[in-house]
GROMACS .gro file of C-alpha atoms in nm:
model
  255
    1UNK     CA    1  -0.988  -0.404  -2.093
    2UNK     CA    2  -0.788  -0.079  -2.129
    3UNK     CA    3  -0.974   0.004  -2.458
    4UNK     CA    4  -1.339  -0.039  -2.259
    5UNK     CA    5  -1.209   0.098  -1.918
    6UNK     CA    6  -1.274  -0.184  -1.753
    7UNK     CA    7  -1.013  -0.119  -1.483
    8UNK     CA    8  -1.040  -0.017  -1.147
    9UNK     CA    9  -0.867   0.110  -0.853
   10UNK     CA   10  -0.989  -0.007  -0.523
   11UNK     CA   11  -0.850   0.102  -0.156
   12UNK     CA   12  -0.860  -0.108   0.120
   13UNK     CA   13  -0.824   0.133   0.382
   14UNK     CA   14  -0.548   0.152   0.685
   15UNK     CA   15  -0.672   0.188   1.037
   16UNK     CA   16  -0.495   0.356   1.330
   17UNK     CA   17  -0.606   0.188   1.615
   18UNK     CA   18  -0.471   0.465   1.905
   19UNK     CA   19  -0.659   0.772   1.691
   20UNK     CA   20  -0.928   0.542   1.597
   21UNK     CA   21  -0.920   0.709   1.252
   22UNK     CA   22  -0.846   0.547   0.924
   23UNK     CA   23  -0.476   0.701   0.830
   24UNK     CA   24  -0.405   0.547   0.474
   25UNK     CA   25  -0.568   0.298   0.204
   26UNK     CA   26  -0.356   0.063   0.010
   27UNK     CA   27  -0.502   0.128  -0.377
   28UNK     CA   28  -0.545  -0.205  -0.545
   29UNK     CA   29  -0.621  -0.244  -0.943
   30UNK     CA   30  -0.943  -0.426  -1.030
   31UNK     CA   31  -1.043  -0.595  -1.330
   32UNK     CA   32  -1.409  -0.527  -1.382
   33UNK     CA   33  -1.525  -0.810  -1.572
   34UNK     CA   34  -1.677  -1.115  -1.476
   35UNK     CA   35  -1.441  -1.338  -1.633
   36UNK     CA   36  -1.149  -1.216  -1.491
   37UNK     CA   37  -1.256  -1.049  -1.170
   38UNK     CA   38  -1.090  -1.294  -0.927
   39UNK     CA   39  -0.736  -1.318  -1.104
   40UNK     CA   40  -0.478  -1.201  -0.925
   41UNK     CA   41  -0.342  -0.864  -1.071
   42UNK     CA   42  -0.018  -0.996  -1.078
   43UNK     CA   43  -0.159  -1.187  -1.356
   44UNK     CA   44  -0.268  -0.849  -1.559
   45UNK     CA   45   0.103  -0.717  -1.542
   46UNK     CA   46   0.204  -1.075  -1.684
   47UNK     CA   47  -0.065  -1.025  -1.910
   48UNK     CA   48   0.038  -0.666  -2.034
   49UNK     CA   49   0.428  -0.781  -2.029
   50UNK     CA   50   0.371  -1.061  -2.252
   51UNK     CA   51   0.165  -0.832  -2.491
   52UNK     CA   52   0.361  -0.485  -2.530
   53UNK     CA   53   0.101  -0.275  -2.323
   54UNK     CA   54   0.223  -0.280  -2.010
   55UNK     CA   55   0.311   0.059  -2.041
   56UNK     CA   56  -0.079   0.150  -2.112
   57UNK     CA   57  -0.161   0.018  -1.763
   58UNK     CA   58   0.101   0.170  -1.587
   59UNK     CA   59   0.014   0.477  -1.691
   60UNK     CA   60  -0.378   0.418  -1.618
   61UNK     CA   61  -0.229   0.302  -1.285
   62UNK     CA   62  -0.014   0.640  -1.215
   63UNK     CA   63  -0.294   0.854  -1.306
   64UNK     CA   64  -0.543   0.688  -1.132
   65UNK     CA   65  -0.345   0.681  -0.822
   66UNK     CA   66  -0.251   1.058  -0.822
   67UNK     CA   67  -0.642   1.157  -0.872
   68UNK     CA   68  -0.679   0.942  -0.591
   69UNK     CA   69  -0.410   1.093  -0.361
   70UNK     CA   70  -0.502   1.445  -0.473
   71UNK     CA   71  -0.915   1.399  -0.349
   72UNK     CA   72  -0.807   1.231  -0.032
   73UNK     CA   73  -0.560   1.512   0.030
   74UNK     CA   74  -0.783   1.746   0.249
   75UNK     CA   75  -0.873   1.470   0.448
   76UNK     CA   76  -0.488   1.405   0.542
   77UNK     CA   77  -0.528   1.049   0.419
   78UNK     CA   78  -0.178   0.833   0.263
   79UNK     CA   79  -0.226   0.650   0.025
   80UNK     CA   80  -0.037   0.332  -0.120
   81UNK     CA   81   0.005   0.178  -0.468
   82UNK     CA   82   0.202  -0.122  -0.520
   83UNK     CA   83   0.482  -0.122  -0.833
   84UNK     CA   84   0.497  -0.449  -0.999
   85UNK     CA   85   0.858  -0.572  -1.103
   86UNK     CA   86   0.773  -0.500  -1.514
   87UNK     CA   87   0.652  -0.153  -1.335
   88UNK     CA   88   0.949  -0.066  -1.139
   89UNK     CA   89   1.226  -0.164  -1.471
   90UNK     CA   90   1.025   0.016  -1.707
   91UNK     CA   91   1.257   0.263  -1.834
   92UNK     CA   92   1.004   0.556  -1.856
   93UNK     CA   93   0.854   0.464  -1.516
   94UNK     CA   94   0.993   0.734  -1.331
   95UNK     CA   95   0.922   1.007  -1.550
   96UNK     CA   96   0.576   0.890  -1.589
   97UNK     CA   97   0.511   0.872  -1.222
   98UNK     CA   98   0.659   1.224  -1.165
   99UNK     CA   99   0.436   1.364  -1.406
  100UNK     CA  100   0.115   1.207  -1.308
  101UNK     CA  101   0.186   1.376  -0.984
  102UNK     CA  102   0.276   1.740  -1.179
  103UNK     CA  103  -0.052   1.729  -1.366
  104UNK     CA  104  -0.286   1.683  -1.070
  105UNK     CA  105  -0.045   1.878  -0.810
  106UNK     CA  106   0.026   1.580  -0.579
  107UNK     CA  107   0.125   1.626  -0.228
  108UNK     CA  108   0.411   1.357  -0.312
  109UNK     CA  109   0.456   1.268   0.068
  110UNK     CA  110   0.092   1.169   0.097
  111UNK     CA  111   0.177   0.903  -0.178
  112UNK     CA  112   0.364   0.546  -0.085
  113UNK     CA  113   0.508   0.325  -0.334
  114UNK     CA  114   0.502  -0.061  -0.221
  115UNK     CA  115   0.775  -0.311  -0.331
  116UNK     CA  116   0.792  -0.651  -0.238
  117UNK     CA  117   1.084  -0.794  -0.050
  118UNK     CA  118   1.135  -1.099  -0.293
  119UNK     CA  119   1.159  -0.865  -0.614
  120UNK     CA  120   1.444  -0.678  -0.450
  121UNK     CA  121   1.611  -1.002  -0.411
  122UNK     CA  122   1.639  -1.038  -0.712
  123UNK     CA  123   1.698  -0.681  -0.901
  124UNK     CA  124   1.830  -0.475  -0.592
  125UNK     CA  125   2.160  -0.279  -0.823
  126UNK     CA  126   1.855  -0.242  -1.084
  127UNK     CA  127   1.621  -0.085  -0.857
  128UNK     CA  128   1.793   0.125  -0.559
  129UNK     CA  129   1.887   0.452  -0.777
  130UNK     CA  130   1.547   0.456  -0.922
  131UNK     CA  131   1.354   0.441  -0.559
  132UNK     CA  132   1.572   0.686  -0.443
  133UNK     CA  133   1.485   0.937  -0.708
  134UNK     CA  134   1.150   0.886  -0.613
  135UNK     CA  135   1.247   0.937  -0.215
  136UNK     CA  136   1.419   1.222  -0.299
  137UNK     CA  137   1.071   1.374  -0.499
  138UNK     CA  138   0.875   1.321  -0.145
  139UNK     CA  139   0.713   0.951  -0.216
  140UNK     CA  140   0.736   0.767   0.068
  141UNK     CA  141   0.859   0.385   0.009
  142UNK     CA  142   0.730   0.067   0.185
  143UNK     CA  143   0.888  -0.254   0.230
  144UNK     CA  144   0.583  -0.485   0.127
  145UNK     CA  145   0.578  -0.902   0.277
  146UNK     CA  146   0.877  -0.790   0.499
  147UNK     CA  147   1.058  -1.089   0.637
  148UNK     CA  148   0.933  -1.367   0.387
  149UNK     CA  149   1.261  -1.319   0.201
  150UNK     CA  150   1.641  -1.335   0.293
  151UNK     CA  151   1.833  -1.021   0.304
  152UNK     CA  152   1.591  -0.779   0.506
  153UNK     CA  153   1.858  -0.611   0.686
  154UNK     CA  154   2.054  -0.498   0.384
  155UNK     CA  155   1.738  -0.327   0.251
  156UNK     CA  156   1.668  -0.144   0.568
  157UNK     CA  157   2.073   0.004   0.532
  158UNK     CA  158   2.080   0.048   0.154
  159UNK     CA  159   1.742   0.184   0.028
  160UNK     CA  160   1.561   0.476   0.156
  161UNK     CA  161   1.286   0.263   0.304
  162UNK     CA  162   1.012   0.483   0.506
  163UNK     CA  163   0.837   0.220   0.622
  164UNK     CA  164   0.768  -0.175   0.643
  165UNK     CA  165   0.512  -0.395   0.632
  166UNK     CA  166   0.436  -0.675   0.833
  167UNK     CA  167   0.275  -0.985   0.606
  168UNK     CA  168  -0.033  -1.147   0.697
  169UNK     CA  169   0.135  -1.460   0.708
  170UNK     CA  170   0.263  -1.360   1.040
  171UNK     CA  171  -0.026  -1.169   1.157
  172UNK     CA  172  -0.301  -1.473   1.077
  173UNK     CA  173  -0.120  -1.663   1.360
  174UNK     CA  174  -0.086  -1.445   1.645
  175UNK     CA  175  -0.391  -1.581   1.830
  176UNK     CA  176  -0.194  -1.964   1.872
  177UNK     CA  177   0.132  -1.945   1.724
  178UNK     CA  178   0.457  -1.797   1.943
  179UNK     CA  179   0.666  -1.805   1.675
  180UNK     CA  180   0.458  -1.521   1.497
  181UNK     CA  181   0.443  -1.340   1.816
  182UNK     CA  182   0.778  -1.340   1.869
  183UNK     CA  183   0.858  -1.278   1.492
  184UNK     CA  184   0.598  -0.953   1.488
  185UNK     CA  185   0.735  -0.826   1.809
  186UNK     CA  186   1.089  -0.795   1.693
  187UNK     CA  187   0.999  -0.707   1.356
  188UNK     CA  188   0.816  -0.354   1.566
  189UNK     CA  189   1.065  -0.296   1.800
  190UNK     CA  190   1.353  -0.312   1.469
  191UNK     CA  191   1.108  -0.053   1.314
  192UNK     CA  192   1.066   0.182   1.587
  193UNK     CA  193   1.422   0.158   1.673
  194UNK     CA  194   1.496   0.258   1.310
  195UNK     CA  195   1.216   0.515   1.312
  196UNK     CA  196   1.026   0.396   1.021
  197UNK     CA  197   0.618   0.358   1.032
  198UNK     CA  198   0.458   0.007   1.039
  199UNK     CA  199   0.197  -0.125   0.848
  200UNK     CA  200   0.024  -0.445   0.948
  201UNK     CA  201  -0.164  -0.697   0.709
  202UNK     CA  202  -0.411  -0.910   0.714
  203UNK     CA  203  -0.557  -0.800   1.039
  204UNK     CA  204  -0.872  -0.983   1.107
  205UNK     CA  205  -1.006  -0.958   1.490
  206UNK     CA  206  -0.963  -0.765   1.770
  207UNK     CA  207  -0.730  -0.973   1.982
  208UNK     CA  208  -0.470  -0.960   1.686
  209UNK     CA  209  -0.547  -0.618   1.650
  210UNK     CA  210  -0.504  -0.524   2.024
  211UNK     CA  211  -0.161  -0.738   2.021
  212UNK     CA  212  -0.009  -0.513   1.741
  213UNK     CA  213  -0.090  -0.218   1.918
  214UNK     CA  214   0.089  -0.320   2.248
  215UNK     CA  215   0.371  -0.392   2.047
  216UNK     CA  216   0.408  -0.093   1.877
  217UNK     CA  217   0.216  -0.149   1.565
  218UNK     CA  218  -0.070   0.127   1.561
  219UNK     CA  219  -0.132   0.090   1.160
  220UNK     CA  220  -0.381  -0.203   1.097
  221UNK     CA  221  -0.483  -0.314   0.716
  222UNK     CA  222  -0.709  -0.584   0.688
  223UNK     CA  223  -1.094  -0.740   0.693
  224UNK     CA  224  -1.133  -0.606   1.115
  225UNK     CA  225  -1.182  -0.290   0.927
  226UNK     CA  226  -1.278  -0.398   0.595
  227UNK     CA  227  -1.153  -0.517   0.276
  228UNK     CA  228  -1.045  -0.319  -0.033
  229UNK     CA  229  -1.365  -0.096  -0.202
  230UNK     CA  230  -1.453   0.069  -0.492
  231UNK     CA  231  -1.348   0.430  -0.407
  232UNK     CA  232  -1.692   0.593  -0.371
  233UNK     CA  233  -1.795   0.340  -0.101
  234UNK     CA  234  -1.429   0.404   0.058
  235UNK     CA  235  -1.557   0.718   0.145
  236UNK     CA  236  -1.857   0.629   0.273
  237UNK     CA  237  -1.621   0.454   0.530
  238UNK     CA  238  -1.410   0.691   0.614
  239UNK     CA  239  -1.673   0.943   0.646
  240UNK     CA  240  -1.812   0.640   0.896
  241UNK     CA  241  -1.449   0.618   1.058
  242UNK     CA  242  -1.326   0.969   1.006
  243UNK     CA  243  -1.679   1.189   1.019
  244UNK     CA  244  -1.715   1.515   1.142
  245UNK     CA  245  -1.846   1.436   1.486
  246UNK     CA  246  -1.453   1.271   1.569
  247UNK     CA  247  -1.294   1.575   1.422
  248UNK     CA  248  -1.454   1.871   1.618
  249UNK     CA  249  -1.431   1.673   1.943
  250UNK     CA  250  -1.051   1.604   1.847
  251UNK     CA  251  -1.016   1.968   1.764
  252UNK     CA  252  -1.235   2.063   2.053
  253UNK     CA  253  -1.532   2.163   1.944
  254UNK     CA  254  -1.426   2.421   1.692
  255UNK     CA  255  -1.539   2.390   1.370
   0.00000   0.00000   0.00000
């Protein structure tokens, strides 16, 4: 796959539902062929671990993320990539990110870095010095599936988390659960009180949607907007989301 560029990198695009403009899009590695296109990519960083070249996908992964986050630049879009475990505890990992980001001039604050809540569980003394490197370089870091582990708080003190985000396991039951409700309200009202953004997952009408926002959640991710695209039809959408039009009447007129 590496060999015959079969790889992708997909966005699934971030919605803010007060500006009505999409904000961010979470970048998501595909496997373009049909025999693997619906395994997970977990499975390709299992794949790569197990066979020595999982340091050929990162770096396809880094670069292709940086391009990214350099085109969507002017239009003042974030974007996200998630690190894997085998990513994150590569020893040249670092260094390769930060010079992914050199060669195409990366606005490094423009660029979040998503780890997963159950990984840190499990390799937290591993994993702190390196994110904070990487904080201190501009990235912005997310707390991905927040809340399906079992030491949340400790990562909110210890690591220099930006921002968190709230798993669709919580946000597919909003509509007729009040445990979820009550879960995603205090999970917002810990975030704003900590001053760190909020992402929401999984977001897939407009009564979920309009729930978030009331509770401080104005970042949406999920099929209500749509779900993750190749990149040139991403643009299409955010041209559809984020055209011209919206900008001159936000800027009043002026072009």
């Amino acid at each position: 796959a590496i060999e015959n560029n079969e790889f992708e990198m997909y966005m699934q695009p971030q919605y803010n539902v007060s500006e009505k403009v999409i904000c961010g899009g979470e970048l998501l590695i595909r496997w373009n062929n049909p025999k693997y296109y619906h395994q997970s990519p977990l499975q390709y960083i299992e794949y790569a671990e197990r066979n020595g070249l999982i340091t050929q996908l990162t770096q396809f992964i880094n670069e292709s993320a940086m391009k990214t986050a350099k085109e969507l630049e002017k239009y003042n879009i974030e974007v996200s990539v998630n690190v894997s475990p085998a990513q994150l505890l590569e020893a040249g990992f670092v260094n390769g990110l930060l010079e992914a980001a050199k060669k195409y001039e990366v606005d490094t604050t423009k660029v979040a870095l998503e780890i997963t809540e159950t990984f840190l569980m499990e390799n937290f003394e591993l994993v702190i010095e390196k994110l904070k490197v990487l904080r201190k370089e501009g990235f912005m870091i997310h707390l991905d599936d927040f809340c399906t582990g079992y030491s949340s708080m400790l990562y909110l003190k210890e690591l220099p988390i930006t921002a968190i985000k709230i798993d669709r396991e919580f946000t597919r039951s909003l509509n007729n659960d009040a445990y979820s409700r009550a879960i995603v309200n205090k999970i917002a009202s810990l975030a704003t009180s900590l001053e760190l953004g909020i992402i929401a997952e999984g977001v897939e009408d407009e009564k979920q949607s309009a729930f978030l926002n009331k509770n401080g959640c104005e970042i949406i991710q999920g099929w209500l907007i749509s779900k993750a695209l190749p990149f040139d039809e991403a643009m299409k959408l955010l041209d559809q989301y984020n055209g011209k039009d919206k900008k001159n009447k936000k800027e009043g007129g002026k072009e």
